[in-house]
Amino acid sequence: MPGSSDDALALADEMRPVLQRLYRRFRRESEDMDLGISSIQRLLLMVIGEKPGLGVGELAKHEKLRGPTISGHVKSLEAGGLIKRLAVDPLDRRRSSFFLTDRGRDLLEEARRRRRDWLAGQLDRLTPEGRQAIRAALAPLDEISQ
Protein backbone atom coordinates (compact mmCIF):
# COMPACT_ATOMS: atom_id res chain seq x y z
CA MET A 1 0.00 0.00 0.00
CA PRO A 2 1.53 3.35 -0.97
CA GLY A 3 2.58 5.36 2.03
CA SER A 4 2.82 2.40 4.44
CA SER A 5 5.49 2.69 7.07
CA ASP A 6 8.49 0.38 7.04
CA ASP A 7 7.21 -1.10 10.32
CA ALA A 8 3.79 -1.89 8.81
CA LEU A 9 5.41 -3.45 5.73
CA ALA A 10 7.72 -5.61 7.87
CA LEU A 11 4.81 -6.71 10.05
CA ALA A 12 2.75 -7.56 6.97
CA ASP A 13 5.64 -9.68 5.63
CA GLU A 14 5.80 -11.58 8.94
CA MET A 15 2.06 -11.90 9.40
CA ARG A 16 0.98 -13.01 5.93
CA PRO A 17 2.66 -16.44 5.87
CA VAL A 18 1.56 -17.19 9.44
CA LEU A 19 -2.06 -16.37 8.62
CA GLN A 20 -1.86 -18.40 5.40
CA ARG A 21 -0.53 -21.46 7.27
CA LEU A 22 -3.19 -21.09 9.96
CA TYR A 23 -5.93 -20.74 7.33
CA ARG A 24 -4.68 -23.81 5.43
CA ARG A 25 -4.46 -25.85 8.64
CA PHE A 26 -7.93 -24.77 9.72
CA ARG A 27 -9.30 -25.60 6.29
CA ARG A 28 -7.54 -28.98 6.24
CA GLU A 29 -9.04 -29.82 9.65
CA SER A 30 -12.48 -28.83 8.34
CA GLU A 31 -12.05 -30.96 5.22
CA ASP A 32 -11.04 -33.97 7.31
CA MET A 33 -14.47 -33.97 8.95
CA ASP A 34 -16.58 -36.75 7.52
CA LEU A 35 -19.92 -34.96 7.36
CA GLY A 36 -21.04 -36.55 4.12
CA ILE A 37 -20.91 -33.33 2.11
CA SER A 38 -18.21 -31.59 0.09
CA SER A 39 -16.37 -28.50 1.28
CA ILE A 40 -18.29 -26.32 -1.20
CA GLN A 41 -21.57 -27.75 0.05
CA ARG A 42 -20.51 -27.00 3.63
CA LEU A 43 -19.68 -23.46 2.51
CA LEU A 44 -23.08 -23.09 0.85
CA LEU A 45 -24.78 -24.32 4.03
CA MET A 46 -22.91 -21.67 6.00
CA VAL A 47 -23.92 -18.93 3.56
CA ILE A 48 -27.57 -20.05 3.55
CA GLY A 49 -27.50 -20.20 7.35
CA GLU A 50 -26.10 -16.67 7.56
CA LYS A 51 -28.28 -15.25 4.77
CA PRO A 52 -31.48 -17.28 4.55
CA GLY A 53 -33.58 -16.72 1.47
CA LEU A 54 -30.84 -16.40 -1.13
CA GLY A 55 -31.49 -17.93 -4.54
CA VAL A 56 -29.10 -19.75 -6.88
CA GLY A 57 -28.01 -16.54 -8.64
CA GLU A 58 -27.31 -14.75 -5.37
CA LEU A 59 -25.39 -17.73 -4.00
CA ALA A 60 -23.35 -17.89 -7.21
CA LYS A 61 -22.58 -14.18 -7.05
CA HIS A 62 -21.73 -14.37 -3.33
CA GLU A 63 -19.30 -17.27 -3.87
CA LYS A 64 -18.06 -16.03 -7.27
CA LEU A 65 -19.11 -19.23 -8.99
CA ARG A 66 -21.31 -19.98 -11.96
CA GLY A 67 -25.02 -20.60 -11.46
CA PRO A 68 -24.94 -24.14 -12.92
CA THR A 69 -22.13 -25.07 -10.53
CA ILE A 70 -24.13 -23.83 -7.55
CA SER A 71 -27.33 -25.38 -8.87
CA GLY A 72 -25.90 -28.91 -8.79
CA HIS A 73 -24.66 -28.52 -5.23
CA VAL A 74 -27.94 -26.99 -4.10
CA LYS A 75 -29.84 -29.93 -5.60
CA SER A 76 -27.63 -32.36 -3.66
CA LEU A 77 -28.15 -30.42 -0.42
CA GLU A 78 -31.88 -30.37 -1.04
CA ALA A 79 -31.98 -34.10 -1.84
CA GLY A 80 -30.06 -34.76 1.38
CA GLY A 81 -32.66 -32.87 3.39
CA LEU A 82 -30.19 -30.17 4.46
CA ILE A 83 -31.93 -27.22 2.78
CA LYS A 84 -35.42 -26.50 1.59
CA ARG A 85 -36.52 -24.50 -1.40
CA LEU A 86 -39.39 -22.07 -1.10
CA ALA A 87 -40.98 -20.06 -3.88
CA VAL A 88 -40.85 -16.41 -2.83
CA ASP A 89 -42.93 -15.05 -5.66
CA PRO A 90 -46.15 -16.96 -6.33
CA LEU A 91 -46.27 -15.37 -9.81
CA ASP A 92 -42.72 -16.49 -10.69
CA ARG A 93 -42.15 -20.03 -9.49
CA ARG A 94 -38.72 -20.06 -11.14
CA ARG A 95 -37.44 -17.75 -8.41
CA SER A 96 -36.92 -19.72 -5.24
CA SER A 97 -35.07 -19.12 -2.02
CA PHE A 98 -33.15 -21.55 0.13
CA PHE A 99 -33.35 -22.10 3.86
CA LEU A 100 -31.68 -24.55 6.21
CA THR A 101 -33.69 -27.47 7.49
CA ASP A 102 -33.29 -28.64 11.08
CA ARG A 103 -31.00 -31.36 9.76
CA GLY A 104 -28.92 -28.78 7.88
CA ARG A 105 -28.67 -26.59 10.98
CA ASP A 106 -27.59 -29.61 13.05
CA LEU A 107 -24.91 -30.58 10.54
CA LEU A 108 -23.61 -27.03 10.37
CA GLU A 109 -23.51 -26.81 14.17
CA GLU A 110 -21.60 -30.11 14.30
CA ALA A 111 -19.02 -28.77 11.84
CA ARG A 112 -18.64 -25.57 13.88
CA ARG A 113 -18.29 -27.56 17.10
CA ARG A 114 -15.58 -29.75 15.60
CA ARG A 115 -13.63 -26.72 14.29
CA ARG A 116 -13.99 -24.97 17.64
CA ASP A 117 -12.83 -28.06 19.51
CA TRP A 118 -9.82 -28.46 17.23
CA LEU A 119 -8.85 -24.80 17.70
CA ALA A 120 -9.37 -25.01 21.47
CA GLY A 121 -7.05 -28.02 21.53
CA GLN A 122 -4.38 -26.04 19.70
CA LEU A 123 -4.83 -23.06 22.03
CA ASP A 124 -4.54 -25.40 25.06
CA ARG A 125 -1.02 -26.25 23.91
CA LEU A 126 0.03 -22.62 24.33
CA THR A 127 1.21 -21.06 27.56
CA PRO A 128 -1.24 -18.77 29.37
CA GLU A 129 0.91 -15.88 28.12
CA GLY A 130 0.59 -17.13 24.55
CA ARG A 131 -3.20 -17.33 24.85
CA GLN A 132 -3.26 -13.83 26.37
CA ALA A 133 -1.18 -12.50 23.46
CA ILE A 134 -3.70 -13.96 21.00
CA ARG A 135 -6.59 -12.54 23.04
CA ALA A 136 -4.93 -9.11 22.92
CA ALA A 137 -4.45 -9.38 19.15
CA LEU A 138 -8.11 -10.22 18.41
CA ALA A 139 -9.45 -6.65 18.43
CA PRO A 140 -6.79 -5.26 16.05
CA LEU A 141 -7.11 -8.30 13.78
CA ASP A 142 -10.86 -7.87 13.71
CA GLU A 143 -10.40 -4.20 12.90
CA ILE A 144 -8.24 -4.90 9.84
CA SER A 145 -10.60 -7.68 8.71
CA GLN A 146 -13.49 -5.23 8.27
PDB file of C-alpha atoms in Angstrom:
ATOM      1  CA  MET A   1       0.000   0.000   0.000  1.00  0.00           C
ATOM      2  CA  PRO A   2       1.526   3.352  -0.968  1.00  0.00           C
ATOM      3  CA  GLY A   3       2.583   5.356   2.033  1.00  0.00           C
ATOM      4  CA  SER A   4       2.817   2.399   4.438  1.00  0.00           C
ATOM      5  CA  SER A   5       5.488   2.687   7.075  1.00  0.00           C
ATOM      6  CA  ASP A   6       8.489   0.379   7.044  1.00  0.00           C
ATOM      7  CA  ASP A   7       7.212  -1.104  10.320  1.00  0.00           C
ATOM      8  CA  ALA A   8       3.792  -1.893   8.805  1.00  0.00           C
ATOM      9  CA  LEU A   9       5.410  -3.448   5.725  1.00  0.00           C
ATOM     10  CA  ALA A  10       7.725  -5.612   7.865  1.00  0.00           C
ATOM     11  CA  LEU A  11       4.809  -6.713  10.054  1.00  0.00           C
ATOM     12  CA  ALA A  12       2.755  -7.556   6.966  1.00  0.00           C
ATOM     13  CA  ASP A  13       5.636  -9.679   5.635  1.00  0.00           C
ATOM     14  CA  GLU A  14       5.797 -11.576   8.944  1.00  0.00           C
ATOM     15  CA  MET A  15       2.063 -11.900   9.399  1.00  0.00           C
ATOM     16  CA  ARG A  16       0.977 -13.006   5.928  1.00  0.00           C
ATOM     17  CA  PRO A  17       2.663 -16.444   5.871  1.00  0.00           C
ATOM     18  CA  VAL A  18       1.557 -17.187   9.442  1.00  0.00           C
ATOM     19  CA  LEU A  19      -2.061 -16.373   8.624  1.00  0.00           C
ATOM     20  CA  GLN A  20      -1.860 -18.396   5.401  1.00  0.00           C
ATOM     21  CA  ARG A  21      -0.532 -21.463   7.272  1.00  0.00           C
ATOM     22  CA  LEU A  22      -3.192 -21.088   9.957  1.00  0.00           C
ATOM     23  CA  TYR A  23      -5.934 -20.735   7.334  1.00  0.00           C
ATOM     24  CA  ARG A  24      -4.683 -23.811   5.427  1.00  0.00           C
ATOM     25  CA  ARG A  25      -4.463 -25.849   8.639  1.00  0.00           C
ATOM     26  CA  PHE A  26      -7.934 -24.773   9.722  1.00  0.00           C
ATOM     27  CA  ARG A  27      -9.301 -25.598   6.289  1.00  0.00           C
ATOM     28  CA  ARG A  28      -7.542 -28.981   6.242  1.00  0.00           C
ATOM     29  CA  GLU A  29      -9.040 -29.819   9.648  1.00  0.00           C
ATOM     30  CA  SER A  30     -12.480 -28.835   8.337  1.00  0.00           C
ATOM     31  CA  GLU A  31     -12.046 -30.955   5.223  1.00  0.00           C
ATOM     32  CA  ASP A  32     -11.038 -33.967   7.314  1.00  0.00           C
ATOM     33  CA  MET A  33     -14.469 -33.972   8.947  1.00  0.00           C
ATOM     34  CA  ASP A  34     -16.575 -36.746   7.524  1.00  0.00           C
ATOM     35  CA  LEU A  35     -19.915 -34.957   7.362  1.00  0.00           C
ATOM     36  CA  GLY A  36     -21.041 -36.552   4.119  1.00  0.00           C
ATOM     37  CA  ILE A  37     -20.908 -33.333   2.108  1.00  0.00           C
ATOM     38  CA  SER A  38     -18.208 -31.588   0.094  1.00  0.00           C
ATOM     39  CA  SER A  39     -16.373 -28.496   1.277  1.00  0.00           C
ATOM     40  CA  ILE A  40     -18.287 -26.316  -1.201  1.00  0.00           C
ATOM     41  CA  GLN A  41     -21.572 -27.751   0.052  1.00  0.00           C
ATOM     42  CA  ARG A  42     -20.512 -27.000   3.630  1.00  0.00           C
ATOM     43  CA  LEU A  43     -19.681 -23.461   2.513  1.00  0.00           C
ATOM     44  CA  LEU A  44     -23.080 -23.094   0.853  1.00  0.00           C
ATOM     45  CA  LEU A  45     -24.778 -24.319   4.028  1.00  0.00           C
ATOM     46  CA  MET A  46     -22.910 -21.668   6.003  1.00  0.00           C
ATOM     47  CA  VAL A  47     -23.922 -18.926   3.562  1.00  0.00           C
ATOM     48  CA  ILE A  48     -27.571 -20.048   3.547  1.00  0.00           C
ATOM     49  CA  GLY A  49     -27.495 -20.197   7.346  1.00  0.00           C
ATOM     50  CA  GLU A  50     -26.101 -16.670   7.560  1.00  0.00           C
ATOM     51  CA  LYS A  51     -28.283 -15.250   4.771  1.00  0.00           C
ATOM     52  CA  PRO A  52     -31.479 -17.279   4.546  1.00  0.00           C
ATOM     53  CA  GLY A  53     -33.577 -16.717   1.469  1.00  0.00           C
ATOM     54  CA  LEU A  54     -30.840 -16.401  -1.135  1.00  0.00           C
ATOM     55  CA  GLY A  55     -31.490 -17.934  -4.539  1.00  0.00           C
ATOM     56  CA  VAL A  56     -29.095 -19.746  -6.875  1.00  0.00           C
ATOM     57  CA  GLY A  57     -28.013 -16.543  -8.637  1.00  0.00           C
ATOM     58  CA  GLU A  58     -27.311 -14.750  -5.372  1.00  0.00           C
ATOM     59  CA  LEU A  59     -25.389 -17.728  -3.999  1.00  0.00           C
ATOM     60  CA  ALA A  60     -23.346 -17.892  -7.208  1.00  0.00           C
ATOM     61  CA  LYS A  61     -22.575 -14.181  -7.046  1.00  0.00           C
ATOM     62  CA  HIS A  62     -21.726 -14.371  -3.330  1.00  0.00           C
ATOM     63  CA  GLU A  63     -19.299 -17.266  -3.875  1.00  0.00           C
ATOM     64  CA  LYS A  64     -18.060 -16.026  -7.272  1.00  0.00           C
ATOM     65  CA  LEU A  65     -19.111 -19.235  -8.990  1.00  0.00           C
ATOM     66  CA  ARG A  66     -21.314 -19.976 -11.960  1.00  0.00           C
ATOM     67  CA  GLY A  67     -25.024 -20.602 -11.463  1.00  0.00           C
ATOM     68  CA  PRO A  68     -24.942 -24.137 -12.924  1.00  0.00           C
ATOM     69  CA  THR A  69     -22.130 -25.068 -10.527  1.00  0.00           C
ATOM     70  CA  ILE A  70     -24.130 -23.831  -7.546  1.00  0.00           C
ATOM     71  CA  SER A  71     -27.331 -25.384  -8.873  1.00  0.00           C
ATOM     72  CA  GLY A  72     -25.902 -28.910  -8.790  1.00  0.00           C
ATOM     73  CA  HIS A  73     -24.658 -28.517  -5.230  1.00  0.00           C
ATOM     74  CA  VAL A  74     -27.940 -26.992  -4.104  1.00  0.00           C
ATOM     75  CA  LYS A  75     -29.843 -29.931  -5.601  1.00  0.00           C
ATOM     76  CA  SER A  76     -27.628 -32.357  -3.655  1.00  0.00           C
ATOM     77  CA  LEU A  77     -28.149 -30.423  -0.424  1.00  0.00           C
ATOM     78  CA  GLU A  78     -31.884 -30.366  -1.044  1.00  0.00           C
ATOM     79  CA  ALA A  79     -31.982 -34.096  -1.841  1.00  0.00           C
ATOM     80  CA  GLY A  80     -30.060 -34.757   1.375  1.00  0.00           C
ATOM     81  CA  GLY A  81     -32.656 -32.868   3.390  1.00  0.00           C
ATOM     82  CA  LEU A  82     -30.195 -30.174   4.462  1.00  0.00           C
ATOM     83  CA  ILE A  83     -31.925 -27.224   2.783  1.00  0.00           C
ATOM     84  CA  LYS A  84     -35.422 -26.499   1.590  1.00  0.00           C
ATOM     85  CA  ARG A  85     -36.517 -24.499  -1.401  1.00  0.00           C
ATOM     86  CA  LEU A  86     -39.393 -22.067  -1.104  1.00  0.00           C
ATOM     87  CA  ALA A  87     -40.978 -20.056  -3.880  1.00  0.00           C
ATOM     88  CA  VAL A  88     -40.846 -16.414  -2.833  1.00  0.00           C
ATOM     89  CA  ASP A  89     -42.929 -15.048  -5.664  1.00  0.00           C
ATOM     90  CA  PRO A  90     -46.146 -16.962  -6.332  1.00  0.00           C
ATOM     91  CA  LEU A  91     -46.272 -15.371  -9.812  1.00  0.00           C
ATOM     92  CA  ASP A  92     -42.717 -16.487 -10.694  1.00  0.00           C
ATOM     93  CA  ARG A  93     -42.147 -20.029  -9.486  1.00  0.00           C
ATOM     94  CA  ARG A  94     -38.716 -20.064 -11.136  1.00  0.00           C
ATOM     95  CA  ARG A  95     -37.438 -17.749  -8.408  1.00  0.00           C
ATOM     96  CA  SER A  96     -36.924 -19.724  -5.238  1.00  0.00           C
ATOM     97  CA  SER A  97     -35.067 -19.121  -2.018  1.00  0.00           C
ATOM     98  CA  PHE A  98     -33.151 -21.553   0.132  1.00  0.00           C
ATOM     99  CA  PHE A  99     -33.350 -22.097   3.863  1.00  0.00           C
ATOM    100  CA  LEU A 100     -31.680 -24.551   6.215  1.00  0.00           C
ATOM    101  CA  THR A 101     -33.695 -27.466   7.490  1.00  0.00           C
ATOM    102  CA  ASP A 102     -33.290 -28.642  11.078  1.00  0.00           C
ATOM    103  CA  ARG A 103     -30.996 -31.364   9.759  1.00  0.00           C
ATOM    104  CA  GLY A 104     -28.915 -28.780   7.875  1.00  0.00           C
ATOM    105  CA  ARG A 105     -28.673 -26.594  10.982  1.00  0.00           C
ATOM    106  CA  ASP A 106     -27.586 -29.606  13.055  1.00  0.00           C
ATOM    107  CA  LEU A 107     -24.908 -30.583  10.538  1.00  0.00           C
ATOM    108  CA  LEU A 108     -23.609 -27.027  10.369  1.00  0.00           C
ATOM    109  CA  GLU A 109     -23.506 -26.815  14.171  1.00  0.00           C
ATOM    110  CA  GLU A 110     -21.595 -30.109  14.303  1.00  0.00           C
ATOM    111  CA  ALA A 111     -19.021 -28.767  11.837  1.00  0.00           C
ATOM    112  CA  ARG A 112     -18.640 -25.571  13.883  1.00  0.00           C
ATOM    113  CA  ARG A 113     -18.291 -27.560  17.101  1.00  0.00           C
ATOM    114  CA  ARG A 114     -15.580 -29.752  15.599  1.00  0.00           C
ATOM    115  CA  ARG A 115     -13.630 -26.721  14.286  1.00  0.00           C
ATOM    116  CA  ARG A 116     -13.986 -24.966  17.637  1.00  0.00           C
ATOM    117  CA  ASP A 117     -12.826 -28.064  19.511  1.00  0.00           C
ATOM    118  CA  TRP A 118      -9.819 -28.457  17.230  1.00  0.00           C
ATOM    119  CA  LEU A 119      -8.853 -24.799  17.699  1.00  0.00           C
ATOM    120  CA  ALA A 120      -9.369 -25.013  21.473  1.00  0.00           C
ATOM    121  CA  GLY A 121      -7.046 -28.021  21.533  1.00  0.00           C
ATOM    122  CA  GLN A 122      -4.384 -26.037  19.700  1.00  0.00           C
ATOM    123  CA  LEU A 123      -4.829 -23.061  22.035  1.00  0.00           C
ATOM    124  CA  ASP A 124      -4.541 -25.397  25.058  1.00  0.00           C
ATOM    125  CA  ARG A 125      -1.022 -26.251  23.912  1.00  0.00           C
ATOM    126  CA  LEU A 126       0.032 -22.621  24.334  1.00  0.00           C
ATOM    127  CA  THR A 127       1.205 -21.064  27.560  1.00  0.00           C
ATOM    128  CA  PRO A 128      -1.238 -18.770  29.374  1.00  0.00           C
ATOM    129  CA  GLU A 129       0.914 -15.879  28.123  1.00  0.00           C
ATOM    130  CA  GLY A 130       0.588 -17.130  24.546  1.00  0.00           C
ATOM    131  CA  ARG A 131      -3.195 -17.325  24.854  1.00  0.00           C
ATOM    132  CA  GLN A 132      -3.262 -13.834  26.372  1.00  0.00           C
ATOM    133  CA  ALA A 133      -1.181 -12.497  23.460  1.00  0.00           C
ATOM    134  CA  ILE A 134      -3.699 -13.964  21.003  1.00  0.00           C
ATOM    135  CA  ARG A 135      -6.586 -12.542  23.037  1.00  0.00           C
ATOM    136  CA  ALA A 136      -4.931  -9.107  22.925  1.00  0.00           C
ATOM    137  CA  ALA A 137      -4.449  -9.375  19.145  1.00  0.00           C
ATOM    138  CA  LEU A 138      -8.107 -10.223  18.411  1.00  0.00           C
ATOM    139  CA  ALA A 139      -9.449  -6.654  18.427  1.00  0.00           C
ATOM    140  CA  PRO A 140      -6.793  -5.258  16.054  1.00  0.00           C
ATOM    141  CA  LEU A 141      -7.107  -8.305  13.776  1.00  0.00           C
ATOM    142  CA  ASP A 142     -10.864  -7.874  13.714  1.00  0.00           C
ATOM    143  CA  GLU A 143     -10.401  -4.197  12.900  1.00  0.00           C
ATOM    144  CA  ILE A 144      -8.245  -4.900   9.844  1.00  0.00           C
ATOM    145  CA  SER A 145     -10.595  -7.683   8.714  1.00  0.00           C
ATOM    146  CA  GLN A 146     -13.492  -5.230   8.272  1.00  0.00           C
TER     147      GLN A 146
END
